[in-house]
PDB file of C-alpha atoms in Angstrom:
ATOM      1  CA  ASP A  19       0.000   0.000   0.000  1.00  0.00           C
ATOM      2  CA  SER A  20       1.608   3.246  -1.198  1.00  0.00           C
ATOM      3  CA  GLY A  21      -0.659   5.471   0.877  1.00  0.00           C
ATOM      4  CA  VAL A  22      -2.042   7.179  -2.240  1.00  0.00           C
ATOM      5  CA  THR A  23      -5.786   6.683  -2.663  1.00  0.00           C
ATOM      6  CA  GLN A  24      -7.602   6.980  -5.946  1.00  0.00           C
ATOM      7  CA  THR A  25     -11.323   6.846  -6.608  1.00  0.00           C
ATOM      8  CA  PRO A  26     -13.170   5.465  -8.418  1.00  0.00           C
ATOM      9  CA  LYS A  27     -11.246   2.309  -9.279  1.00  0.00           C
ATOM     10  CA  HIS A  28     -13.375   1.665 -12.340  1.00  0.00           C
ATOM     11  CA  LEU A  29     -15.553   3.981 -14.375  1.00  0.00           C
ATOM     12  CA  ILE A  30     -17.563   3.302 -17.510  1.00  0.00           C
ATOM     13  CA  THR A  31     -19.110   6.167 -19.390  1.00  0.00           C
ATOM     14  CA  ALA A  32     -20.179   7.271 -22.846  1.00  0.00           C
ATOM     15  CA  THR A  33     -18.531   9.497 -25.419  1.00  0.00           C
ATOM     16  CA  GLY A  34     -19.172  13.176 -24.865  1.00  0.00           C
ATOM     17  CA  GLN A  35     -19.560  12.797 -21.128  1.00  0.00           C
ATOM     18  CA  ARG A  36     -17.514  14.320 -18.314  1.00  0.00           C
ATOM     19  CA  VAL A  37     -15.910  12.521 -15.376  1.00  0.00           C
ATOM     20  CA  THR A  38     -13.895  13.460 -12.325  1.00  0.00           C
ATOM     21  CA  LEU A  39     -11.130  11.313 -10.882  1.00  0.00           C
ATOM     22  CA  ARG A  40     -10.036  11.904  -7.323  1.00  0.00           C
ATOM     23  CA  CYS A  41      -6.681  11.423  -5.628  1.00  0.00           C
ATOM     24  CA  SER A  42      -5.658  11.680  -1.995  1.00  0.00           C
ATOM     25  CA  PRO A  43      -1.882  11.861  -1.631  1.00  0.00           C
ATOM     26  CA  ARG A  44       0.163  10.259   1.120  1.00  0.00           C
ATOM     27  CA  SER A  45      -0.017  12.066   4.421  1.00  0.00           C
ATOM     28  CA  GLY A  46       2.495  14.911   4.355  1.00  0.00           C
ATOM     29  CA  ASP A  47       3.056  14.891   0.601  1.00  0.00           C
ATOM     30  CA  LEU A  48       2.550  18.260  -1.048  1.00  0.00           C
ATOM     31  CA  SER A  49       3.029  17.292  -4.701  1.00  0.00           C
ATOM     32  CA  VAL A  50       0.520  15.400  -6.785  1.00  0.00           C
ATOM     33  CA  TYR A  51       1.114  14.069 -10.285  1.00  0.00           C
ATOM     34  CA  TRP A  52      -1.287  12.652 -12.832  1.00  0.00           C
ATOM     35  CA  TYR A  53      -0.297  10.061 -15.420  1.00  0.00           C
ATOM     36  CA  GLN A  54      -2.267   8.412 -18.180  1.00  0.00           C
ATOM     37  CA  GLN A  55      -1.538   4.866 -19.331  1.00  0.00           C
ATOM     38  CA  SER A  56      -3.176   3.594 -22.452  1.00  0.00           C
ATOM     39  CA  LEU A  57      -2.291   0.421 -24.335  1.00  0.00           C
ATOM     40  CA  ASP A  58      -0.546   2.152 -27.193  1.00  0.00           C
ATOM     41  CA  GLN A  59       1.038   5.097 -25.382  1.00  0.00           C
ATOM     42  CA  GLY A  60       2.541   3.723 -22.206  1.00  0.00           C
ATOM     43  CA  LEU A  61       2.764   5.921 -19.120  1.00  0.00           C
ATOM     44  CA  GLN A  62       2.359   9.584 -20.057  1.00  0.00           C
ATOM     45  CA  PHE A  63       2.846  12.445 -17.618  1.00  0.00           C
ATOM     46  CA  LEU A  64      -0.104  14.806 -17.611  1.00  0.00           C
ATOM     47  CA  ILE A  65       0.312  17.429 -14.911  1.00  0.00           C
ATOM     48  CA  GLN A  66       1.826  18.170 -11.501  1.00  0.00           C
ATOM     49  CA  TYR A  67       0.534  20.280  -8.637  1.00  0.00           C
ATOM     50  CA  TYR A  68       2.474  21.435  -5.641  1.00  0.00           C
ATOM     51  CA  ASN A  69       0.684  22.803  -2.602  1.00  0.00           C
ATOM     52  CA  GLY A  70      -2.282  23.912  -4.655  1.00  0.00           C
ATOM     53  CA  GLU A  71      -0.457  25.392  -7.592  1.00  0.00           C
ATOM     54  CA  GLU A  72       0.246  23.952 -11.024  1.00  0.00           C
ATOM     55  CA  ARG A  73       3.938  23.143 -11.235  1.00  0.00           C
ATOM     56  CA  ALA A  74       4.507  21.298 -14.471  1.00  0.00           C
ATOM     57  CA  LYS A  75       2.438  20.315 -17.449  1.00  0.00           C
ATOM     58  CA  GLY A  76       2.955  17.424 -19.817  1.00  0.00           C
ATOM     59  CA  ASN A  77       0.872  16.069 -22.666  1.00  0.00           C
ATOM     60  CA  ILE A  78      -2.452  17.033 -21.178  1.00  0.00           C
ATOM     61  CA  LEU A  79      -5.310  17.709 -23.573  1.00  0.00           C
ATOM     62  CA  GLU A  80      -7.273  20.940 -23.363  1.00  0.00           C
ATOM     63  CA  ARG A  81     -10.370  18.859 -22.590  1.00  0.00           C
ATOM     64  CA  PHE A  82      -8.658  17.740 -19.392  1.00  0.00           C
ATOM     65  CA  SER A  83      -8.083  19.873 -16.329  1.00  0.00           C
ATOM     66  CA  ALA A  84      -6.910  19.326 -12.811  1.00  0.00           C
ATOM     67  CA  GLN A  85      -6.699  21.105  -9.515  1.00  0.00           C
ATOM     68  CA  GLN A  86      -5.329  20.558  -6.053  1.00  0.00           C
ATOM     69  CA  PHE A  87      -7.406  21.652  -3.115  1.00  0.00           C
ATOM     70  CA  PRO A  88      -6.328  23.190   0.230  1.00  0.00           C
ATOM     71  CA  ASP A  89      -6.525  19.766   1.879  1.00  0.00           C
ATOM     72  CA  LEU A  90      -4.067  18.620  -0.846  1.00  0.00           C
ATOM     73  CA  HIS A  91      -6.339  16.157  -2.551  1.00  0.00           C
ATOM     74  CA  SER A  92      -6.485  16.515  -6.295  1.00  0.00           C
ATOM     75  CA  GLU A  93      -9.074  16.004  -8.974  1.00  0.00           C
ATOM     76  CA  LEU A  94      -8.597  15.325 -12.662  1.00  0.00           C
ATOM     77  CA  ASN A  95     -11.520  16.397 -14.801  1.00  0.00           C
ATOM     78  CA  LEU A  96     -11.975  14.819 -18.216  1.00  0.00           C
ATOM     79  CA  SER A  97     -14.624  16.291 -20.492  1.00  0.00           C
ATOM     80  CA  SER A  98     -16.046  15.678 -23.958  1.00  0.00           C
ATOM     81  CA  LEU A  99     -14.776  12.158 -23.622  1.00  0.00           C
ATOM     82  CA  GLU A 100     -13.658  10.216 -26.657  1.00  0.00           C
ATOM     83  CA  LEU A 101     -13.055   6.524 -27.157  1.00  0.00           C
ATOM     84  CA  GLY A 102      -9.315   7.186 -27.123  1.00  0.00           C
ATOM     85  CA  ASP A 103      -9.503   8.525 -23.582  1.00  0.00           C
ATOM     86  CA  SER A 104     -10.060   5.016 -22.309  1.00  0.00           C
ATOM     87  CA  ALA A 105      -7.028   4.344 -20.135  1.00  0.00           C
ATOM     88  CA  LEU A 106      -5.679   3.849 -16.671  1.00  0.00           C
ATOM     89  CA  TYR A 107      -5.170   7.141 -14.866  1.00  0.00           C
ATOM     90  CA  PHE A 108      -2.612   7.117 -12.105  1.00  0.00           C
ATOM     91  CA  CYS A 109      -2.022   9.637  -9.399  1.00  0.00           C
ATOM     92  CA  ALA A 110       1.311   9.854  -7.630  1.00  0.00           C
ATOM     93  CA  SER A 111       2.567  11.961  -4.779  1.00  0.00           C
ATOM     94  CA  SER A 112       5.866  13.114  -3.344  1.00  0.00           C
ATOM     95  CA  VAL A 113       6.955  15.205  -0.416  1.00  0.00           C
ATOM     96  CA  GLY A 114       8.023  18.354  -2.194  1.00  0.00           C
ATOM     97  CA  VAL A 115       8.480  19.984  -5.543  1.00  0.00           C
ATOM     98  CA  GLU A 116      11.859  18.425  -6.033  1.00  0.00           C
ATOM     99  CA  VAL A 117      12.228  15.149  -4.294  1.00  0.00           C
ATOM    100  CA  TYR A 118      15.883  14.344  -4.081  1.00  0.00           C
ATOM    101  CA  THR A 119      15.300  10.644  -3.811  1.00  0.00           C
ATOM    102  CA  GLY A 120      13.330  10.756  -7.041  1.00  0.00           C
ATOM    103  CA  GLU A 121      10.743   8.567  -5.451  1.00  0.00           C
ATOM    104  CA  LEU A 122       7.134   8.960  -6.404  1.00  0.00           C
ATOM    105  CA  PHE A 123       4.404   6.980  -4.693  1.00  0.00           C
ATOM    106  CA  PHE A 124       1.704   5.819  -7.084  1.00  0.00           C
ATOM    107  CA  GLY A 125      -1.883   4.954  -6.390  1.00  0.00           C
ATOM    108  CA  GLU A 126      -3.606   1.906  -7.821  1.00  0.00           C
ATOM    109  CA  GLY A 127      -5.174   3.870 -10.633  1.00  0.00           C
ATOM    110  CA  SER A 128      -8.617   4.611 -12.003  1.00  0.00           C
ATOM    111  CA  ARG A 129      -9.602   2.596 -15.043  1.00  0.00           C
ATOM    112  CA  LEU A 130     -11.755   4.655 -17.396  1.00  0.00           C
ATOM    113  CA  THR A 131     -13.682   2.988 -20.177  1.00  0.00           C
ATOM    114  CA  VAL A 132     -15.419   5.211 -22.711  1.00  0.00           C
ATOM    115  CA  LEU A 133     -18.053   3.452 -24.810  1.00  0.00           C
TER     116      LEU A 133
ATOM    117  CA  ASP B  20      16.462  13.828 -19.737  1.00  0.00           C
ATOM    118  CA  ALA B  21      18.731  11.197 -21.246  1.00  0.00           C
ATOM    119  CA  LYS B  22      17.092   8.472 -23.276  1.00  0.00           C
ATOM    120  CA  THR B  23      17.295   4.854 -22.141  1.00  0.00           C
ATOM    121  CA  THR B  24      17.192   1.621 -24.093  1.00  0.00           C
ATOM    122  CA  GLN B  25      15.958  -1.620 -22.574  1.00  0.00           C
ATOM    123  CA  PRO B  26      15.165  -5.043 -24.022  1.00  0.00           C
ATOM    124  CA  THR B  27      11.466  -5.438 -24.645  1.00  0.00           C
ATOM    125  CA  SER B  28      11.171  -8.674 -22.706  1.00  0.00           C
ATOM    126  CA  MET B  29      13.153 -11.197 -20.689  1.00  0.00           C
ATOM    127  CA  ASP B  30      12.510 -14.520 -19.000  1.00  0.00           C
ATOM    128  CA  CYS B  31      13.988 -15.742 -15.751  1.00  0.00           C
ATOM    129  CA  ALA B  32      13.635 -18.987 -13.832  1.00  0.00           C
ATOM    130  CA  GLU B  33      12.174 -18.746 -10.356  1.00  0.00           C
ATOM    131  CA  GLY B  34      14.898 -18.650  -7.703  1.00  0.00           C
ATOM    132  CA  ARG B  35      17.560 -17.489 -10.137  1.00  0.00           C
ATOM    133  CA  ALA B  36      18.987 -13.985 -10.417  1.00  0.00           C
ATOM    134  CA  ALA B  37      17.281 -11.689 -12.887  1.00  0.00           C
ATOM    135  CA  ASN B  38      19.662  -9.265 -14.564  1.00  0.00           C
ATOM    136  CA  LEU B  39      17.929  -6.442 -16.370  1.00  0.00           C
ATOM    137  CA  PRO B  40      20.144  -4.250 -18.543  1.00  0.00           C
ATOM    138  CA  CYS B  41      19.663  -0.607 -19.438  1.00  0.00           C
ATOM    139  CA  ASN B  42      21.630   1.478 -21.874  1.00  0.00           C
ATOM    140  CA  HIS B  43      21.902   5.213 -21.247  1.00  0.00           C
ATOM    141  CA  SER B  44      24.865   6.236 -23.355  1.00  0.00           C
ATOM    142  CA  THR B  45      23.917   9.938 -23.409  1.00  0.00           C
ATOM    143  CA  ILE B  46      23.670  10.290 -19.644  1.00  0.00           C
ATOM    144  CA  SER B  47      25.128  13.501 -18.281  1.00  0.00           C
ATOM    145  CA  GLY B  48      27.030  14.121 -15.085  1.00  0.00           C
ATOM    146  CA  ASN B  49      24.119  15.294 -12.967  1.00  0.00           C
ATOM    147  CA  GLU B  50      21.719  12.537 -13.992  1.00  0.00           C
ATOM    148  CA  TYR B  51      20.795   9.621 -11.801  1.00  0.00           C
ATOM    149  CA  VAL B  52      19.540   6.216 -12.838  1.00  0.00           C
ATOM    150  CA  TYR B  53      16.196   5.186 -11.352  1.00  0.00           C
ATOM    151  CA  TRP B  54      14.380   1.889 -11.575  1.00  0.00           C
ATOM    152  CA  TYR B  55      10.654   1.405 -11.154  1.00  0.00           C
ATOM    153  CA  ARG B  56       8.490  -1.595 -11.806  1.00  0.00           C
ATOM    154  CA  GLN B  57       4.841  -2.046 -12.611  1.00  0.00           C
ATOM    155  CA  ILE B  58       3.096  -5.255 -11.761  1.00  0.00           C
ATOM    156  CA  HIS B  59       0.176  -5.879 -14.095  1.00  0.00           C
ATOM    157  CA  SER B  60      -2.072  -2.762 -14.138  1.00  0.00           C
ATOM    158  CA  GLN B  61      -0.951  -1.684 -10.663  1.00  0.00           C
ATOM    159  CA  GLY B  62       0.713   1.643  -9.991  1.00  0.00           C
ATOM    160  CA  PRO B  63       4.470   1.802 -10.643  1.00  0.00           C
ATOM    161  CA  GLN B  64       6.668   1.066  -7.658  1.00  0.00           C
ATOM    162  CA  TYR B  65      10.065   2.597  -6.900  1.00  0.00           C
ATOM    163  CA  ILE B  66      12.887   0.057  -6.665  1.00  0.00           C
ATOM    164  CA  ILE B  67      16.250   1.777  -6.431  1.00  0.00           C
ATOM    165  CA  HIS B  68      18.361   4.618  -7.779  1.00  0.00           C
ATOM    166  CA  GLY B  69      22.045   5.492  -8.098  1.00  0.00           C
ATOM    167  CA  LEU B  70      24.564   7.928  -9.530  1.00  0.00           C
ATOM    168  CA  LYS B  71      27.816   6.084 -10.081  1.00  0.00           C
ATOM    169  CA  ASN B  72      28.357   3.717  -7.201  1.00  0.00           C
ATOM    170  CA  ASN B  73      26.662   0.369  -6.989  1.00  0.00           C
ATOM    171  CA  GLU B  74      23.626   0.397  -4.759  1.00  0.00           C
ATOM    172  CA  THR B  75      21.758  -2.311  -2.893  1.00  0.00           C
ATOM    173  CA  ASN B  76      18.540  -2.331  -0.920  1.00  0.00           C
ATOM    174  CA  GLU B  77      16.080  -4.944   0.241  1.00  0.00           C
ATOM    175  CA  MET B  78      14.566  -5.261  -3.206  1.00  0.00           C
ATOM    176  CA  ALA B  79      17.474  -5.218  -5.625  1.00  0.00           C
ATOM    177  CA  SER B  80      21.006  -4.237  -6.548  1.00  0.00           C
ATOM    178  CA  LEU B  81      21.967  -1.627  -9.113  1.00  0.00           C
ATOM    179  CA  ILE B  82      25.260  -1.951 -10.951  1.00  0.00           C
ATOM    180  CA  ILE B  83      26.372   1.099 -12.938  1.00  0.00           C
ATOM    181  CA  THR B  84      29.331   0.837 -15.289  1.00  0.00           C
ATOM    182  CA  GLU B  85      32.332   3.041 -14.672  1.00  0.00           C
ATOM    183  CA  ASP B  86      31.577   5.202 -17.719  1.00  0.00           C
ATOM    184  CA  ARG B  87      27.918   5.353 -16.575  1.00  0.00           C
ATOM    185  CA  LYS B  88      26.676   4.545 -20.056  1.00  0.00           C
ATOM    186  CA  SER B  89      24.815   1.461 -18.907  1.00  0.00           C
ATOM    187  CA  SER B  90      23.459  -0.189 -15.795  1.00  0.00           C
ATOM    188  CA  THR B  91      22.018  -3.487 -14.642  1.00  0.00           C
ATOM    189  CA  LEU B  92      19.261  -4.086 -12.148  1.00  0.00           C
ATOM    190  CA  ILE B  93      19.698  -7.364 -10.317  1.00  0.00           C
ATOM    191  CA  LEU B  94      16.926  -9.209  -8.532  1.00  0.00           C
ATOM    192  CA  PRO B  95      18.999 -11.801  -6.673  1.00  0.00           C
ATOM    193  CA  HIS B  96      16.377 -14.508  -6.235  1.00  0.00           C
ATOM    194  CA  ALA B  97      13.475 -13.851  -8.556  1.00  0.00           C
ATOM    195  CA  THR B  98      10.023 -15.029  -7.508  1.00  0.00           C
ATOM    196  CA  LEU B  99       6.822 -15.301  -9.493  1.00  0.00           C
ATOM    197  CA  ARG B 100       5.702 -12.053  -7.860  1.00  0.00           C
ATOM    198  CA  ASP B 101       8.587 -10.262  -9.557  1.00  0.00           C
ATOM    199  CA  THR B 102       6.882 -10.710 -12.920  1.00  0.00           C
ATOM    200  CA  ALA B 103       6.369  -7.109 -14.026  1.00  0.00           C
ATOM    201  CA  VAL B 104       7.459  -4.385 -16.414  1.00  0.00           C
ATOM    202  CA  TYR B 105      10.699  -2.802 -15.244  1.00  0.00           C
ATOM    203  CA  TYR B 106      11.444   0.783 -16.185  1.00  0.00           C
ATOM    204  CA  CYS B 107      14.905   2.335 -16.262  1.00  0.00           C
ATOM    205  CA  ILE B 108      14.715   6.131 -16.016  1.00  0.00           C
ATOM    206  CA  VAL B 109      17.476   8.717 -16.151  1.00  0.00           C
ATOM    207  CA  ARG B 110      16.850  12.148 -14.746  1.00  0.00           C
ATOM    208  CA  PRO B 111      18.645  14.921 -12.881  1.00  0.00           C
ATOM    209  CA  TYR B 112      18.588  14.525  -9.115  1.00  0.00           C
ATOM    210  CA  ASN B 113      16.895  17.869  -8.582  1.00  0.00           C
ATOM    211  CA  ASN B 114      14.874  18.039 -11.765  1.00  0.00           C
ATOM    212  CA  ALA B 115      12.440  20.883 -11.439  1.00  0.00           C
ATOM    213  CA  GLY B 116       8.957  19.468 -11.535  1.00  0.00           C
ATOM    214  CA  ASN B 117      10.213  16.071 -10.499  1.00  0.00           C
ATOM    215  CA  MET B 118       8.106  14.207 -13.030  1.00  0.00           C
ATOM    216  CA  LEU B 119       9.363  10.866 -14.289  1.00  0.00           C
ATOM    217  CA  THR B 120       9.444  10.041 -17.979  1.00  0.00           C
ATOM    218  CA  PHE B 121       8.682   6.368 -18.538  1.00  0.00           C
ATOM    219  CA  GLY B 122       9.804   4.522 -21.617  1.00  0.00           C
ATOM    220  CA  GLY B 123       8.697   1.110 -22.807  1.00  0.00           C
ATOM    221  CA  GLY B 124      10.470  -0.849 -20.091  1.00  0.00           C
ATOM    222  CA  THR B 125      11.383  -4.536 -19.978  1.00  0.00           C
ATOM    223  CA  ARG B 126       8.666  -7.087 -19.439  1.00  0.00           C
ATOM    224  CA  LEU B 127      10.179  -9.665 -17.070  1.00  0.00           C
ATOM    225  CA  MET B 128       8.494 -13.019 -16.918  1.00  0.00           C
ATOM    226  CA  VAL B 129       9.570 -15.215 -14.008  1.00  0.00           C
ATOM    227  CA  LYS B 130       8.788 -18.831 -14.756  1.00  0.00           C
ATOM    228  CA  PRO B 131       8.458 -21.743 -12.324  1.00  0.00           C
TER     229      PRO B 131
END
């Protein structure tokens, strides 16, 4: 158990819909990262938040957005869903902005299926 | 970040050592080598990291060549539960943003 909690574990929805994925980082961790893993793309970094503020952005689509709340949990919002958005979405956390051990703690993921 | 090259897949017999190679010939002086693994559809798990000296922890050993252009992750006594995709990642120690860039990894199959 990494200490990172993601909900829901599974989600099935239709094209055009909007969903929200939730992540609670490990106690004491200020940074949250979102990754997307689809069959043909591997693990892709989407976005990082540190203590409520966006810190780094990767290959995140404009239809996707995220935020980190004062209690440090984070939500990833996916809208106008397409079939290609079907993937595993992982959240990870670390203590600070720059973790010198390089260690990220990953949750178990949210599996999104778009029909 | 420096690019890494890993074999797509490897097999290992249960109880034997699994040696997973990684090539990072363009690594620069301030870049560390990190290893993560991902057991089927679970979240990636940190294994070990190093700069130039060999490192060992309760999970594995990391051997880095003297020129730092390649490294080997060693699982000394592989078990069936070590079947996973193993990712070798090179990044600066204090990389701003701290995100990890995952490549294709090596799919290790431990067989009975």
